[in-house]
XYZ file of C-alpha atoms in Angstrom:
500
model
C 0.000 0.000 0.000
C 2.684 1.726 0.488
C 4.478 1.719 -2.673
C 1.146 3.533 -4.293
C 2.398 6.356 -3.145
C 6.021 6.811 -4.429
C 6.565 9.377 -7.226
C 3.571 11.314 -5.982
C 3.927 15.269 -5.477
C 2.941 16.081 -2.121
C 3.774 19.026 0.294
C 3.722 18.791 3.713
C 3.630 21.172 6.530
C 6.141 20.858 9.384
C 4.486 23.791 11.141
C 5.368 27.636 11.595
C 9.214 26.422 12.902
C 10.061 23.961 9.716
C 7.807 25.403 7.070
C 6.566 24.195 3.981
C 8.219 21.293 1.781
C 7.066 20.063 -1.383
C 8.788 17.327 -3.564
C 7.963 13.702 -4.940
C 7.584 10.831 -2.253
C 10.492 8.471 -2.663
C 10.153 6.462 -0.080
C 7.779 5.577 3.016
C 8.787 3.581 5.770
C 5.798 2.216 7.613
C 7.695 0.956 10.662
C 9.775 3.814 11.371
C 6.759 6.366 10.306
C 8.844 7.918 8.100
C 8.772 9.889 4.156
C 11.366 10.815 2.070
C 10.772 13.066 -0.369
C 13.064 13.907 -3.474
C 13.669 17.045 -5.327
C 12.514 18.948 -2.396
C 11.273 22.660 -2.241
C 11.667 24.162 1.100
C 8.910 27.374 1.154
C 9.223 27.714 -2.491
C 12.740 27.995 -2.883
C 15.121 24.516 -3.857
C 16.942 22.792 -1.222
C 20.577 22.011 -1.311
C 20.539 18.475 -0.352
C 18.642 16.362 -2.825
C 16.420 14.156 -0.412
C 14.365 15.203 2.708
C 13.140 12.467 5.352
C 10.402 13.624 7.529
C 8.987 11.842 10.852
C 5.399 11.364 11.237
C 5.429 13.150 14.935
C 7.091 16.840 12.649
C 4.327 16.711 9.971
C 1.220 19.230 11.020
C -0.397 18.368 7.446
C 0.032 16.609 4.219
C -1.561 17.599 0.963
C -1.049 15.624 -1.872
C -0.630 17.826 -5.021
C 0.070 15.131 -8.071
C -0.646 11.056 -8.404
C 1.394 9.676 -11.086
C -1.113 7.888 -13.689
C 0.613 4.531 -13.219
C 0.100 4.942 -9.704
C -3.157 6.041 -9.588
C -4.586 3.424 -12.151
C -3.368 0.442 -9.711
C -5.020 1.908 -6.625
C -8.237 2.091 -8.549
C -7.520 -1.639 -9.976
C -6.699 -2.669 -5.940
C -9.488 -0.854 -4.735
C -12.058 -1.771 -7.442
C -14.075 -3.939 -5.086
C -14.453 -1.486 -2.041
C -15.361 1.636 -4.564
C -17.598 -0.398 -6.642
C -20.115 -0.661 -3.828
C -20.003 3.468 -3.519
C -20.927 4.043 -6.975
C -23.752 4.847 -8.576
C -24.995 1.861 -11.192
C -25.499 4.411 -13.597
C -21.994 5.037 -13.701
C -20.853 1.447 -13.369
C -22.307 0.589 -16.627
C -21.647 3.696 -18.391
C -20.127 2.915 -21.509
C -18.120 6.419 -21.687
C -14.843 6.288 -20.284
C -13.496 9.531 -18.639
C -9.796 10.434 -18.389
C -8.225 9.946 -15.194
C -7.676 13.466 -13.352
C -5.195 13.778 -10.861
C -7.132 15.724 -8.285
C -4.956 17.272 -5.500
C -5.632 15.240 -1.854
C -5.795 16.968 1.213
C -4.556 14.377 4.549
C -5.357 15.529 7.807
C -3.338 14.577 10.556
C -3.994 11.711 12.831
C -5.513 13.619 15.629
C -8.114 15.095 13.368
C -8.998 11.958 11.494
C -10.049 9.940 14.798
C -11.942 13.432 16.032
C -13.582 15.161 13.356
C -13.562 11.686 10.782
C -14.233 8.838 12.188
C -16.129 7.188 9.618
C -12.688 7.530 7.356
C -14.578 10.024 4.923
C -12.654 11.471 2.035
C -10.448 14.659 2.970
C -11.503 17.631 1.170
C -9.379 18.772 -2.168
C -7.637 21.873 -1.993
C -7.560 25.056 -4.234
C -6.358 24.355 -8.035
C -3.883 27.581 -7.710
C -2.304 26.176 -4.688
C -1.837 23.017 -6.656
C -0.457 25.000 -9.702
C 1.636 26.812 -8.115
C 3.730 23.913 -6.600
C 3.329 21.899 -9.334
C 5.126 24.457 -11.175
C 7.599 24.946 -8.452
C 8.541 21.458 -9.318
C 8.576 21.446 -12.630
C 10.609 24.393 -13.299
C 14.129 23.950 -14.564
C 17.324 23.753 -12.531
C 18.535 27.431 -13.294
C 15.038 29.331 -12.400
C 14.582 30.842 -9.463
C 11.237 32.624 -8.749
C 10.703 35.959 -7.023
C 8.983 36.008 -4.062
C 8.751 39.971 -3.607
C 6.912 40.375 -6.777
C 3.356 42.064 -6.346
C 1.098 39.499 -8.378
C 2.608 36.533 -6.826
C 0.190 33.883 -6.248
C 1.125 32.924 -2.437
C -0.099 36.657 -2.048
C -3.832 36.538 -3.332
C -4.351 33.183 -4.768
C -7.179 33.926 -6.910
C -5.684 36.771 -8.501
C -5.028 36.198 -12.195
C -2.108 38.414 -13.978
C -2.277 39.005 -17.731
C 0.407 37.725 -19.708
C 2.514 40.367 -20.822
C 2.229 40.719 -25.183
C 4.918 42.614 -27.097
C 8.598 43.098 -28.400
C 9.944 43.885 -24.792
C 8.966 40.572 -23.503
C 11.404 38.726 -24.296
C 14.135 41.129 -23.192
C 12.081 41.262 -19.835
C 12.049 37.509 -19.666
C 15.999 37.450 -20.530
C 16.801 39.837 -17.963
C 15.066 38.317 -15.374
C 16.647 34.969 -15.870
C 20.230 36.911 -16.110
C 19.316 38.344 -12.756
C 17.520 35.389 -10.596
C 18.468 32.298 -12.884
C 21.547 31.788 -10.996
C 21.497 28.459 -9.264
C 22.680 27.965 -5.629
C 24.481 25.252 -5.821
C 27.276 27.311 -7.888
C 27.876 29.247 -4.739
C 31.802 28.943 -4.143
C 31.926 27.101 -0.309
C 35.460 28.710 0.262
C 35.204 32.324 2.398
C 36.511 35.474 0.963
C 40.055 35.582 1.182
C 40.150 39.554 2.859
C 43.711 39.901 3.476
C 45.070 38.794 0.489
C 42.310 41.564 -1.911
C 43.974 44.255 1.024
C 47.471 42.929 0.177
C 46.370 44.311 -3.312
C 45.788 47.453 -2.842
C 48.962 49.868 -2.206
C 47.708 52.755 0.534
C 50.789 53.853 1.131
C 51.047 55.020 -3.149
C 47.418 56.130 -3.496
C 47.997 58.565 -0.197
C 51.191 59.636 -1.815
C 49.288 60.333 -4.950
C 47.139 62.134 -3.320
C 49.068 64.477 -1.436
C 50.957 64.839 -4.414
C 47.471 66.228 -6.078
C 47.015 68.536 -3.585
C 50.760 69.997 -3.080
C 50.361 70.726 -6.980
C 47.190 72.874 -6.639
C 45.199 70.059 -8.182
C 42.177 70.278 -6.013
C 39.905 72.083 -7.621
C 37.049 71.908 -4.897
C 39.995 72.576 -2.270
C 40.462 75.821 -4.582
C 36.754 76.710 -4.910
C 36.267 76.926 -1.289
C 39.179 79.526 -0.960
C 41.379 76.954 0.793
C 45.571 77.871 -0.072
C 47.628 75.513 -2.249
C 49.897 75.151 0.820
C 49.090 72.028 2.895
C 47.087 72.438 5.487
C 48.985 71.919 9.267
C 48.240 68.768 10.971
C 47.097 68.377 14.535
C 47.441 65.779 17.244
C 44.520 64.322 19.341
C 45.874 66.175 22.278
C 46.640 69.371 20.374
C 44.358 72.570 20.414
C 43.338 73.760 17.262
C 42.118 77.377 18.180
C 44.611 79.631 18.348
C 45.799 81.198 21.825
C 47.767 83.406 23.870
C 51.621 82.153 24.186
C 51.900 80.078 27.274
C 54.143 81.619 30.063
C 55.414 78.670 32.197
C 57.676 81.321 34.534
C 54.621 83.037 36.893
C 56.304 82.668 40.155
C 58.826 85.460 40.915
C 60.937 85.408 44.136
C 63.378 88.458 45.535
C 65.458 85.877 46.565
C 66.277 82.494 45.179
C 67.029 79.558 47.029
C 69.174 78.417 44.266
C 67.285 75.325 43.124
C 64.106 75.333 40.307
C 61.688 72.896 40.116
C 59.225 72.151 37.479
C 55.913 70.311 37.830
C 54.222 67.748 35.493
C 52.405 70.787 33.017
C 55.727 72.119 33.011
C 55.455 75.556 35.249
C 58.578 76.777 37.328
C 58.702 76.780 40.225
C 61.369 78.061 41.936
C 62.854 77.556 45.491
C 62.878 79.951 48.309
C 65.545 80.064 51.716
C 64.183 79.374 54.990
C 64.443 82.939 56.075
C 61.974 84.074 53.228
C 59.731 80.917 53.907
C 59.534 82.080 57.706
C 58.787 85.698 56.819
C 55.234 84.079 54.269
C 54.300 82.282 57.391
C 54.119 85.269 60.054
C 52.777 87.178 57.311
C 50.069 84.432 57.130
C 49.483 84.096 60.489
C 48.933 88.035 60.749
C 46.666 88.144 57.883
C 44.174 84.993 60.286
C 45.992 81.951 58.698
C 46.990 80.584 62.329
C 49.050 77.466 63.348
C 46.038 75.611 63.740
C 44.697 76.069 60.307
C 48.454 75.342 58.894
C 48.181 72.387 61.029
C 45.116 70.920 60.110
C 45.763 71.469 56.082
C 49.109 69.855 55.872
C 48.181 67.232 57.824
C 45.042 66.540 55.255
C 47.560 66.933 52.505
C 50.109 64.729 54.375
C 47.303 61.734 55.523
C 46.219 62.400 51.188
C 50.429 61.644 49.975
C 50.375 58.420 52.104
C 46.679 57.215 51.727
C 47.812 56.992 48.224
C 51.493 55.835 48.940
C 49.371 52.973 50.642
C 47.589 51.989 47.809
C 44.715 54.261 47.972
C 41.508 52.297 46.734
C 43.159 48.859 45.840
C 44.269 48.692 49.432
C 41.304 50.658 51.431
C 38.641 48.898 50.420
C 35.688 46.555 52.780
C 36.647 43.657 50.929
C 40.431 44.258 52.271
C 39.730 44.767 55.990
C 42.188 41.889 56.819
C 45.103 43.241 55.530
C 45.260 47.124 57.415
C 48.348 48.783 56.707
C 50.408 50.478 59.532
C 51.768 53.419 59.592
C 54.673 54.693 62.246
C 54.957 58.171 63.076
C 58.297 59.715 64.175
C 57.352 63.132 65.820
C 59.270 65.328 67.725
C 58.245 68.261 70.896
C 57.526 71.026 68.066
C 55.381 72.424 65.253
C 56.522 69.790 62.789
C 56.002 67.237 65.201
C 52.311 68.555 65.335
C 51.817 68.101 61.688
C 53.124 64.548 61.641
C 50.086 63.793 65.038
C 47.565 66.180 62.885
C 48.426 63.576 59.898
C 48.210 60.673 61.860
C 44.949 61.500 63.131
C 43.253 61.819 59.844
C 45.119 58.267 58.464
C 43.304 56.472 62.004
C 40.428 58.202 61.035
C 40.859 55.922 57.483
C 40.947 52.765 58.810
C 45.530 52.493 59.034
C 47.008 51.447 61.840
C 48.772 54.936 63.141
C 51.811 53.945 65.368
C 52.686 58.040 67.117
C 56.224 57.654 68.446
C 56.438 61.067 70.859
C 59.021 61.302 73.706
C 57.935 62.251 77.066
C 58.458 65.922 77.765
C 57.618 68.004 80.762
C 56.660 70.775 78.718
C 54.871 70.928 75.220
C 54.086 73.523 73.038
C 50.395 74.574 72.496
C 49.944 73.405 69.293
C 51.582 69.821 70.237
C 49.710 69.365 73.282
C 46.138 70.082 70.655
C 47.091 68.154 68.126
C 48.211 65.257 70.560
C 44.613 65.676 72.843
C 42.577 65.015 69.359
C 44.443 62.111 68.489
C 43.598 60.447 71.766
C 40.277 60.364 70.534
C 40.931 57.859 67.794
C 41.993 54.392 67.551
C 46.186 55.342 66.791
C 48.423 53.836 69.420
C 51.240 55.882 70.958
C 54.061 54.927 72.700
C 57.318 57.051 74.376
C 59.538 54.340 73.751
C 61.057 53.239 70.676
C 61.334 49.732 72.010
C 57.722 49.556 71.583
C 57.749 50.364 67.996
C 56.935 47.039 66.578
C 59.700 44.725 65.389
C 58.159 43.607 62.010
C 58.651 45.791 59.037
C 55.641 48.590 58.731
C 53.874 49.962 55.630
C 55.347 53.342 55.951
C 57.404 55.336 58.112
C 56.425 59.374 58.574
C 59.303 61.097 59.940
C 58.705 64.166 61.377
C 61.480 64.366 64.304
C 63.906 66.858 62.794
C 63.229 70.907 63.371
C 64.672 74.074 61.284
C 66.014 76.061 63.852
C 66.748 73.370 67.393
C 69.471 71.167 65.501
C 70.546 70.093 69.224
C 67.703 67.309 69.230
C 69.841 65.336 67.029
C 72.019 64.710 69.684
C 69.577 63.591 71.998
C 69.374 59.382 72.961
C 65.404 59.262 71.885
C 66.548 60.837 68.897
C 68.992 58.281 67.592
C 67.396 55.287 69.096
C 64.451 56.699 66.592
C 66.628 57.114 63.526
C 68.194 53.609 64.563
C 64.947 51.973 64.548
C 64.014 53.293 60.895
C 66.599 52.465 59.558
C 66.389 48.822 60.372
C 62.625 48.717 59.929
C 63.728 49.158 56.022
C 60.174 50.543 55.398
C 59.638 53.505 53.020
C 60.423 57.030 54.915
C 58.119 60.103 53.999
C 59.516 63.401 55.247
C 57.217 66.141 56.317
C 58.318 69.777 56.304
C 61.729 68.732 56.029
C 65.153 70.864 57.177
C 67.174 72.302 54.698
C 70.881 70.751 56.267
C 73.741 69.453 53.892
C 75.078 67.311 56.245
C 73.262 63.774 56.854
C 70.452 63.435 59.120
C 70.447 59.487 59.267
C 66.988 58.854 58.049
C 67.113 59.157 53.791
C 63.642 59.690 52.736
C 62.188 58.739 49.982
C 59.945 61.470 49.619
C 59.569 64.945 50.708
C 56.400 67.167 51.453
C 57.098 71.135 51.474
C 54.799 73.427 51.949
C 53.416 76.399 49.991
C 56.553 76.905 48.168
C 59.659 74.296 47.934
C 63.120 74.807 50.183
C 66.278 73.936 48.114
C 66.590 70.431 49.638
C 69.177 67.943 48.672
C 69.230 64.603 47.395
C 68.728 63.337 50.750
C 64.905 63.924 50.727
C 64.532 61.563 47.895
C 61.374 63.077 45.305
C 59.897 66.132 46.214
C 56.418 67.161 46.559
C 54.421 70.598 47.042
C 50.976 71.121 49.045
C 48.900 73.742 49.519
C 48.185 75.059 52.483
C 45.789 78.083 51.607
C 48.275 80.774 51.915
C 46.746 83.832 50.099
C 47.863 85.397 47.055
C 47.715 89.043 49.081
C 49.896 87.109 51.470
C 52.324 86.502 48.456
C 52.669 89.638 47.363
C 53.093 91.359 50.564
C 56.749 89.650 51.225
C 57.320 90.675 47.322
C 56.951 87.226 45.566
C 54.738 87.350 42.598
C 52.277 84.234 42.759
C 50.322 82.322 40.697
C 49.187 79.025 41.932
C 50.794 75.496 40.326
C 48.219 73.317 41.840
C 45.947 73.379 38.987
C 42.541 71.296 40.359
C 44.886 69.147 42.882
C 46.164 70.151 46.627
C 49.419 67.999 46.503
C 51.752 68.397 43.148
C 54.827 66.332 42.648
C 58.171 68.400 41.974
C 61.243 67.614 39.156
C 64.592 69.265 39.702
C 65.393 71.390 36.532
């Protein structure tokens, strides 16, 4: 029963996923539930492969379109018996024989043949354009390829009929229509476009030469028409400005006395040293004008605890997810104004989560400002000891050395104050010098970096890099003690400083 079918046109749809095939039935396998069909049509264009199997559990409907006359003659031989019963008697002894029409055969799936057809009535034929269509599909040569955006195609309105077009052009129509969608796609090369060897072909370097060439020789006639000059035009950078502006002066500090050292910064501005005496002078003349020691205080020490937050790491090291590994910091102050920037420091670093270690000899006396600065950091979570054998054995994060004065050079030769330098020197931790001395001779601890304030001392190479923070002096302030001031900080508080 099977075999009836074979080299019938059917299509059968797989659903809105698979789509639509069409092709003849070359095999059906009635154990697997299975049809093959050949020459296959997959929504009305032509498969690659040249056979399509479909499972009986994919196919939503099959309509058969064609029944091969050989085919069709047998089944009515084989069933002969059963049909002879459903005709008429007037037609079983009709002595006119009518041609055998192969009507188009609509099968309904399985579901709706036990629900809606129980009594195994005939399925209902489809529409004759339908069937034309996909006969013709079929039956179209190998090289012909029909459009599918075309306004009178059939799948569109199925009833629609298009007149033929008459005339001389028609043939050049059909010609160039076949030139355009004839070709087949099987000849469709499988081997990808070889891109770098087509760009090995083409020189850039000779047509840019060419070009410029054009242009130096007044060849560009638009270029000309729009009033541009035959010279070539300059090129910029990404990082260059193109608008033109006022010569850049990189000298706008001015000192009446030198300190005999320049710096530069990173822009490139001077900016030039002063001696202590001058330096000394700014400050009473800031602390006249309501710049006190307290507000000195409390902005170098923010600039300070800024430098070594981001000596420590600054966000990859400060972070929740890092609480485990706190650095420590060890502070080396001593009984005077630059010891009470290094305690105003380490108070705002405790206040940042780091382990502040305040090393601070006991005194009988204190200055003012010390005994402030030393009250508020009680008040935080910073350790401090009188004793350098309490300083802790292990190598710290960072050392902040503020021990060493300007003017009382006899502390050096005190015991805390060489037990001290002792101590950071074997602790081999990175030394950051606040406020530091100006002194050729060696002071035992070699920083590795140097904070001045307001405007640089001529330090030596004992302070290791040199940086410059502001501490909010005025610019009246500036000019007052005859330096003429314009501020190097740019948008930042704490500058770093290159020896010119």
């Amino acid at each position: 029963m099977a075999a009836d079918w074979l080299g019938s046109i059917v299509s059968i749809n797989c659903g809105d996923t698979l789509g639509v095939y069409q092709g003849r039935v070359s095999a059906v396998d009635q154990h697997n539930q299975t049809i093959s069909l050949t020459q296959p049509f997959h929504n009305g264009v032509k498969c690659l492969v040249p056979e399509v199997t479909f499972r009986a559990g994919d196919i939503a409907e099959l309509k058969i379109l064609e029944i091969p006359v050989d085919n069709q003659q047998n089944r009515q031989t084989h069933d002969n018996g059963s049909a002879a019963s459903c005709v008429p008697a007037s037609q079983q002894n009709g002595t006119s024989k009518q041609k055998p029409v192969s009507a188009p055969q609509s099968i309904p799936r399985r579901t709706d043949a036990r629900s809606n057809d129980p009594a195994g009535t005939s399925p209902q034929p489809c529409s004759k354009s339908y069937v034309d269509k996909h006969t013709e599909a079929i039956n179209q040569p190998k090289n012909f390829r029909r459009r599918h955006n075309s306004w009178s195609s059939s799948s569109r309105y199925p009833n629609q009929v298009t007149p033929k077009k008459t005339g001389p052009k028609n043939g050049q129509l059909k010609a160039r229509d076949d030139e355009c969608f004839g070709d087949d796609l099987e000849e469709i090369p499988d081997a990808d476009f070889d891109f770098e060897g087509n760009l090995a072909l083409f020189d850039k370097a000779a047509v840019f030469e060419e070009i410029d060439t054009h242009e130096r020789r007044g060849g560009g006639g638009a270029a000309r028409s729009r009033g541009t000059p035959n010279e070539r035009p300059p090129t910029y950078r990404h990082d260059e400005n193109i608008l033109e502006s006022e010569p850049i002066v990189y000298r706008r500090i001015m000192v009446p006395q030198s300190g005999g050292k320049e710096y530069c910064t990173d822009s490139g501005l001077v900016v030039p040293s002063i001696p202590y005496s001058l330096h000394k002078k700014l400050l009473c003349v800031a602390e006249r004008h309501g710049l006190s020691v307290e507000r000195r205080l409390e902005m170098s020490g923010v600039c300070a605890a800024q430098m070594a937050l981001t000596l420590l790491g600054g966000p990859n090291r400060l972070n929740p997810k890092n609480v485990h590994q706190r650095p420590t910091v060890a502070l080396l102050c001593g009984p005077h104004v630059k010891g009470a920037q290094g305690i105003s420091c380490g108070r705002h670093l405790a206040n940042h989560d780091v382990d502040v270690i305040l090393f601070l000899p006991n005194f009988v006396k204190m200055l003012e400002p010390v005994s402030n600065e030393l009250n508020l950091f009680g008040q935080t979570q910073g350790k401090q000891v009188s004793s350098v054998k309490d300083l802790p054995d292990c190598p710290v994060d960072l050392v902040i050395n503020c021990l060493d004065c300007h003017e009382n050079a006899f502390l050096r030769d005190q015991p805390w104050y060489r037990a001290a330098v002792e101590w950071a020197n074997q602790n081999r931790a990175p030394v950051l010098s606040i406020d530091p001395p100006v002194n050729d001779q060696d002071l035992g601890i070699h920083a590795k970096w140097s904070l001045e304030l307001g405007l640089p001392l001529p330090l030596g190479e004992q302070a290791g890099r040199v940086y410059l923070c502001d501490i909010g002096i005025p610019q009246k302030v500036f000019r007052e003690v005859g330096i003429s001031y314009h501020s190097p900080f740019g948008c930042k508080f704490v500058i770093p400083l290159h020896s010119m």
